[in-house]
Amino acid sequence: MNNIKYNITAGSSLWLLLFVSIIGYILVGLVGLFLPSDNATLALRIGSVFQQVFAFIAPAIVCALISTRRPDIMLRLRGKIHSKALLWTIVVMIVSMPAMEALVQLNDAMPMPEPLYNFFRTIEDSAAQVTETMIGGHTVGNLIVNLLIMAVMTGFSEEILFRGALTGTLARTRLGMAGGIWVGAIIFSLMHMQMFGFFPRMLLGAFFGYLMFWRGSIWLCVIAHAINNGLYIIAKHLGYDEATVEQTSISIIIVAISIVLTYYAIYQLRRATHEPE
């Protein structure tokens, strides 16, 4: 836990974070009225940048500035990136891919009432279409822009909000660190409004939360988040769409190996985060 003095209670910080986020989304909506209507890809990219700045980054910073005189510590912006911890973070993101994909398939096949299924499927398909439009053509220029906006910038903006501001503040309540991590992970997944990927995204959020507390900063979380999004963008650029992946069954042996390797890599990562730089 950060050893700093707070000006307001954790509950007040959470309400403040919610209020500023709502203001941010209103501003993003107003900006959307002036975006170019003849270029959907450009409009979505500009809208995404404004959303990340005004609805994610700004609320986290405003909340921290009002909550304490050390916003950098509250948001876990201090701390160097430990090379060994970075290596194991990358390993975790890679070896966990088969297990996470299997969980995606299980989540997608989860039974639910037909009206509810159709409602969430409509939202899912709409989000997929927006992502497809935002990605644009399969050119190197588009790939670079998408990696910068959808991987690097998204990784930072979502981590400073959901881990630095939200999870860190929740941990100051009666929930404690573990409760704050998991509640923050649930909110993180719900905010994406994609229920067929809810559980994998929740586990990712929890992993990022533990990583933040183990290391004491959000930078490894930002890198892990960027890697996760970047791999998806690169796969889309290479022509691997979600439909193809979902139709491919993953061997139980491969999933089991992935789980074992992921557990071992997380164990080594936790040890590395506590080693001196």
Coordinates of C-alpha atoms in Angstrom, one line a residue:
M1 CA 0.0 0.0 0.0
N2 CA 1.3 3.5 -0.8
N3 CA 2.5 5.3 2.3
I4 CA 1.1 8.7 1.3
K5 CA -1.5 11.0 2.9
Y6 CA -4.9 11.3 1.2
N7 CA -7.0 14.5 1.2
I8 CA -10.3 12.6 0.8
T9 CA -11.6 9.2 1.6
A10 CA -11.4 6.3 -0.8
G11 CA -15.2 6.4 -1.3
S12 CA -15.1 10.1 -2.2
S13 CA -12.2 9.3 -4.6
L14 CA -14.4 6.7 -6.3
W15 CA -17.3 9.0 -6.7
L16 CA -15.0 11.7 -8.0
L17 CA -13.5 9.3 -10.5
L18 CA -17.0 8.3 -11.7
F19 CA -18.1 12.0 -12.0
V20 CA -15.1 13.1 -14.0
S21 CA -15.3 10.0 -16.2
I22 CA -18.9 10.9 -17.1
I23 CA -17.9 14.5 -17.9
G24 CA -15.1 13.0 -20.1
Y25 CA -17.6 10.8 -22.0
I26 CA -19.9 13.8 -22.5
L27 CA -16.9 15.8 -24.0
V28 CA -16.1 12.8 -26.2
G29 CA -19.7 12.7 -27.4
L30 CA -19.5 16.4 -28.3
V31 CA -16.3 15.9 -30.2
G32 CA -17.9 13.1 -32.1
L33 CA -20.3 15.6 -33.6
F34 CA -17.5 17.3 -35.5
L35 CA -15.6 14.2 -36.7
P36 CA -15.4 13.6 -40.5
S37 CA -18.4 11.7 -41.8
D38 CA -16.7 10.7 -45.1
N39 CA -13.9 8.7 -43.5
A40 CA -15.2 6.2 -40.9
T41 CA -11.7 4.8 -40.1
L42 CA -10.2 8.3 -39.4
A43 CA -13.3 9.3 -37.4
L44 CA -13.1 6.2 -35.2
R45 CA -9.4 6.7 -34.6
I46 CA -9.7 10.3 -33.7
G47 CA -12.7 9.4 -31.4
S48 CA -10.6 6.7 -29.8
V49 CA -7.8 9.1 -29.0
F50 CA -10.2 11.6 -27.5
Q51 CA -11.9 8.9 -25.5
Q52 CA -8.6 7.7 -24.0
V53 CA -7.5 11.2 -23.2
F54 CA -10.8 12.7 -21.8
A55 CA -12.6 9.6 -20.4
F56 CA -9.6 7.5 -19.2
I57 CA -6.4 9.5 -18.6
A58 CA -7.9 12.9 -17.5
P59 CA -10.3 11.4 -14.9
A60 CA -7.4 9.3 -13.4
I61 CA -5.1 12.4 -13.2
V62 CA -7.9 14.8 -11.9
C63 CA -8.9 12.2 -9.2
A64 CA -5.3 11.8 -8.1
L65 CA -4.6 15.5 -8.0
I66 CA -7.6 16.1 -5.7
S67 CA -7.1 13.0 -3.6
T68 CA -3.5 13.5 -2.7
R69 CA -0.4 15.8 -3.0
R70 CA 1.5 12.8 -4.6
P71 CA -0.6 11.8 -7.6
D72 CA 2.4 10.1 -9.2
I73 CA 2.5 7.7 -6.3
M74 CA -1.2 7.2 -6.1
L75 CA -1.3 6.3 -9.8
R76 CA 1.8 4.1 -9.5
L77 CA 3.6 6.1 -12.1
R78 CA 6.9 5.8 -10.3
G79 CA 9.3 2.9 -10.5
K80 CA 11.7 1.5 -13.1
I81 CA 11.0 -1.4 -15.4
H82 CA 12.9 -4.4 -14.0
S83 CA 14.4 -6.3 -17.0
K84 CA 13.9 -9.8 -15.5
A85 CA 10.3 -8.9 -14.5
L86 CA 9.7 -7.6 -18.0
L87 CA 11.0 -10.8 -19.6
W88 CA 8.7 -13.0 -17.5
T89 CA 5.8 -10.6 -18.2
I90 CA 6.3 -11.2 -21.9
V91 CA 6.6 -14.9 -21.3
V92 CA 3.3 -15.0 -19.4
M93 CA 1.5 -13.2 -22.2
I94 CA 2.8 -15.6 -24.8
V95 CA 2.4 -19.0 -23.0
S96 CA -1.1 -18.1 -21.7
M97 CA -2.5 -17.6 -25.2
P98 CA -3.8 -21.2 -25.8
A99 CA -5.4 -21.3 -22.3
M100 CA -7.0 -17.9 -22.8
E101 CA -8.3 -18.8 -26.2
A102 CA -9.9 -22.0 -24.8
L103 CA -11.5 -19.8 -22.1
V104 CA -12.8 -17.5 -24.8
Q105 CA -14.4 -20.4 -26.5
L106 CA -16.0 -21.7 -23.2
N107 CA -17.2 -18.2 -22.5
D108 CA -18.7 -17.9 -25.9
A109 CA -20.5 -21.2 -25.5
M110 CA -21.9 -20.3 -22.1
P111 CA -25.7 -21.0 -22.1
M112 CA -28.1 -18.1 -21.5
P113 CA -31.7 -17.3 -22.4
E114 CA -32.1 -16.6 -26.1
P115 CA -33.3 -13.0 -25.8
L116 CA -30.3 -12.2 -23.6
Y117 CA -28.0 -14.1 -25.9
N118 CA -29.3 -12.2 -29.0
F119 CA -28.9 -8.9 -27.1
F120 CA -25.3 -9.5 -26.2
R121 CA -24.5 -11.0 -29.6
T122 CA -25.7 -7.8 -31.3
I123 CA -23.5 -5.7 -29.0
E124 CA -20.5 -8.1 -29.7
D125 CA -21.0 -8.0 -33.5
S126 CA -21.4 -4.2 -33.4
A127 CA -18.1 -3.9 -31.5
A128 CA -16.4 -6.2 -33.9
Q129 CA -17.6 -4.2 -36.8
V130 CA -16.3 -1.0 -35.2
T131 CA -12.9 -2.6 -34.6
E132 CA -12.8 -3.9 -38.2
T133 CA -13.6 -0.4 -39.6
M134 CA -11.0 1.3 -37.3
I135 CA -8.3 -1.1 -38.3
G136 CA -8.7 -0.1 -41.9
G137 CA -6.7 -1.7 -44.8
H138 CA -3.9 -4.2 -44.4
T139 CA -1.1 -1.8 -45.0
V140 CA 2.1 -1.3 -43.0
G141 CA 1.0 2.3 -42.3
N142 CA -2.3 1.2 -40.9
L143 CA -0.6 -1.5 -38.8
I144 CA 1.7 1.1 -37.2
V145 CA -1.1 3.6 -36.5
N146 CA -3.3 0.8 -35.1
L147 CA -0.5 -0.4 -32.8
L148 CA 0.1 3.1 -31.5
I149 CA -3.5 3.8 -30.8
M150 CA -5.0 0.5 -30.0
A151 CA -2.1 -1.1 -28.2
V152 CA 0.4 1.4 -26.8
M153 CA -2.0 4.3 -26.1
T154 CA -4.9 2.0 -25.0
G155 CA -2.5 0.1 -22.8
F156 CA -1.5 3.2 -21.0
S157 CA -4.9 4.9 -20.8
E158 CA -6.8 1.9 -19.5
E159 CA -4.1 0.9 -17.0
I160 CA -3.7 4.4 -15.5
L161 CA -7.5 4.5 -15.0
F162 CA -8.5 0.9 -14.1
R163 CA -5.4 -0.1 -12.2
G164 CA -3.7 3.1 -11.1
A165 CA -6.9 5.0 -10.1
L166 CA -9.7 2.5 -9.7
T167 CA -8.0 -0.6 -8.4
G168 CA -5.6 1.4 -6.2
T169 CA -8.5 3.3 -4.7
L170 CA -10.7 0.2 -4.2
A171 CA -7.7 -1.4 -2.3
R172 CA -8.0 1.5 0.2
T173 CA -11.5 0.5 1.1
R174 CA -12.6 -2.5 3.2
L175 CA -12.1 -4.7 0.2
G176 CA -8.3 -4.6 0.7
M177 CA -5.8 -5.4 -2.0
A178 CA -7.2 -8.8 -3.2
G179 CA -10.8 -7.5 -3.2
G180 CA -9.8 -4.3 -4.9
I181 CA -8.0 -6.3 -7.6
W182 CA -10.9 -8.6 -8.4
V183 CA -13.7 -5.9 -8.2
G184 CA -11.5 -3.7 -10.4
A185 CA -11.1 -6.5 -12.8
I186 CA -14.8 -7.1 -13.0
I187 CA -15.5 -3.5 -13.6
F188 CA -12.7 -3.4 -16.3
S189 CA -14.3 -6.3 -18.1
L190 CA -17.9 -5.0 -17.8
M191 CA -16.8 -1.6 -19.2
H192 CA -15.9 -3.3 -22.5
M193 CA -19.6 -4.3 -22.9
Q194 CA -18.6 -7.6 -24.5
M195 CA -20.0 -10.5 -22.4
F196 CA -18.7 -13.3 -24.7
G197 CA -15.2 -12.3 -23.6
F198 CA -16.0 -11.3 -20.1
F199 CA -14.2 -14.0 -18.2
P200 CA -10.9 -13.9 -20.1
R201 CA -10.8 -10.1 -19.9
M202 CA -11.6 -10.3 -16.2
L203 CA -8.7 -12.7 -15.6
L204 CA -6.4 -10.3 -17.6
G205 CA -7.6 -7.4 -15.4
A206 CA -6.9 -9.4 -12.3
F207 CA -3.4 -10.3 -13.6
F208 CA -2.6 -6.7 -14.3
G209 CA -3.9 -5.8 -10.8
Y210 CA -1.6 -8.2 -9.1
L211 CA 1.3 -7.2 -11.3
M212 CA 0.8 -3.6 -10.3
F213 CA 0.8 -4.4 -6.5
W214 CA 3.8 -6.8 -6.9
R215 CA 5.9 -4.3 -8.6
G216 CA 4.4 -1.1 -7.2
S217 CA 3.8 0.6 -10.5
I218 CA 1.6 0.3 -13.6
W219 CA 4.4 0.2 -16.2
L220 CA 4.6 -3.6 -16.5
C221 CA 0.8 -3.7 -16.7
V222 CA 0.9 -1.1 -19.5
I223 CA 3.4 -3.3 -21.4
A224 CA 1.5 -6.5 -20.9
H225 CA -1.8 -4.8 -21.9
A226 CA -0.1 -3.4 -25.1
I227 CA 1.3 -6.8 -25.9
N228 CA -2.1 -8.4 -25.5
N229 CA -3.8 -5.8 -27.8
G230 CA -0.8 -5.8 -30.2
L231 CA -0.9 -9.5 -30.8
Y232 CA -4.6 -9.2 -31.7
I233 CA -3.9 -6.3 -34.1
I234 CA -1.1 -8.2 -35.8
A235 CA -3.2 -11.3 -36.1
K236 CA -6.0 -9.2 -37.8
H237 CA -3.4 -7.6 -40.1
L238 CA -2.2 -11.1 -41.1
G239 CA -5.7 -12.2 -41.9
Y240 CA -6.6 -14.3 -38.9
D241 CA -10.1 -13.3 -37.9
E242 CA -12.1 -14.3 -34.8
A243 CA -14.4 -16.6 -36.7
T244 CA -11.5 -18.7 -38.0
V245 CA -10.0 -18.9 -34.5
E246 CA -13.3 -19.8 -32.8
Q247 CA -13.9 -22.6 -35.3
T248 CA -10.5 -24.1 -34.4
S249 CA -10.7 -26.5 -31.5
I250 CA -7.7 -26.4 -29.2
S251 CA -6.2 -29.7 -27.9
I252 CA -6.7 -30.4 -24.2
I253 CA -3.0 -31.3 -24.0
I254 CA -2.0 -27.9 -25.4
V255 CA -4.3 -26.1 -23.0
A256 CA -3.0 -28.1 -20.1
I257 CA 0.6 -27.3 -21.1
S258 CA -0.3 -23.7 -21.5
I259 CA -1.9 -23.6 -18.0
V260 CA 1.2 -25.2 -16.4
L261 CA 3.6 -22.9 -18.2
T262 CA 1.5 -19.9 -17.3
Y263 CA 1.5 -20.8 -13.6
Y264 CA 5.3 -21.3 -13.7
A265 CA 5.9 -18.0 -15.5
I266 CA 3.7 -16.1 -13.1
Y267 CA 5.6 -17.7 -10.2
Q268 CA 8.9 -16.6 -11.7
L269 CA 7.4 -13.2 -12.5
R270 CA 6.3 -12.6 -8.9
R271 CA 9.8 -13.6 -7.7
A272 CA 11.4 -11.2 -10.2
T273 CA 9.2 -8.3 -9.1
H274 CA 10.6 -8.5 -5.6
E275 CA 14.2 -8.7 -6.6
P276 CA 16.4 -5.6 -6.3
E277 CA 17.0 -3.7 -9.6

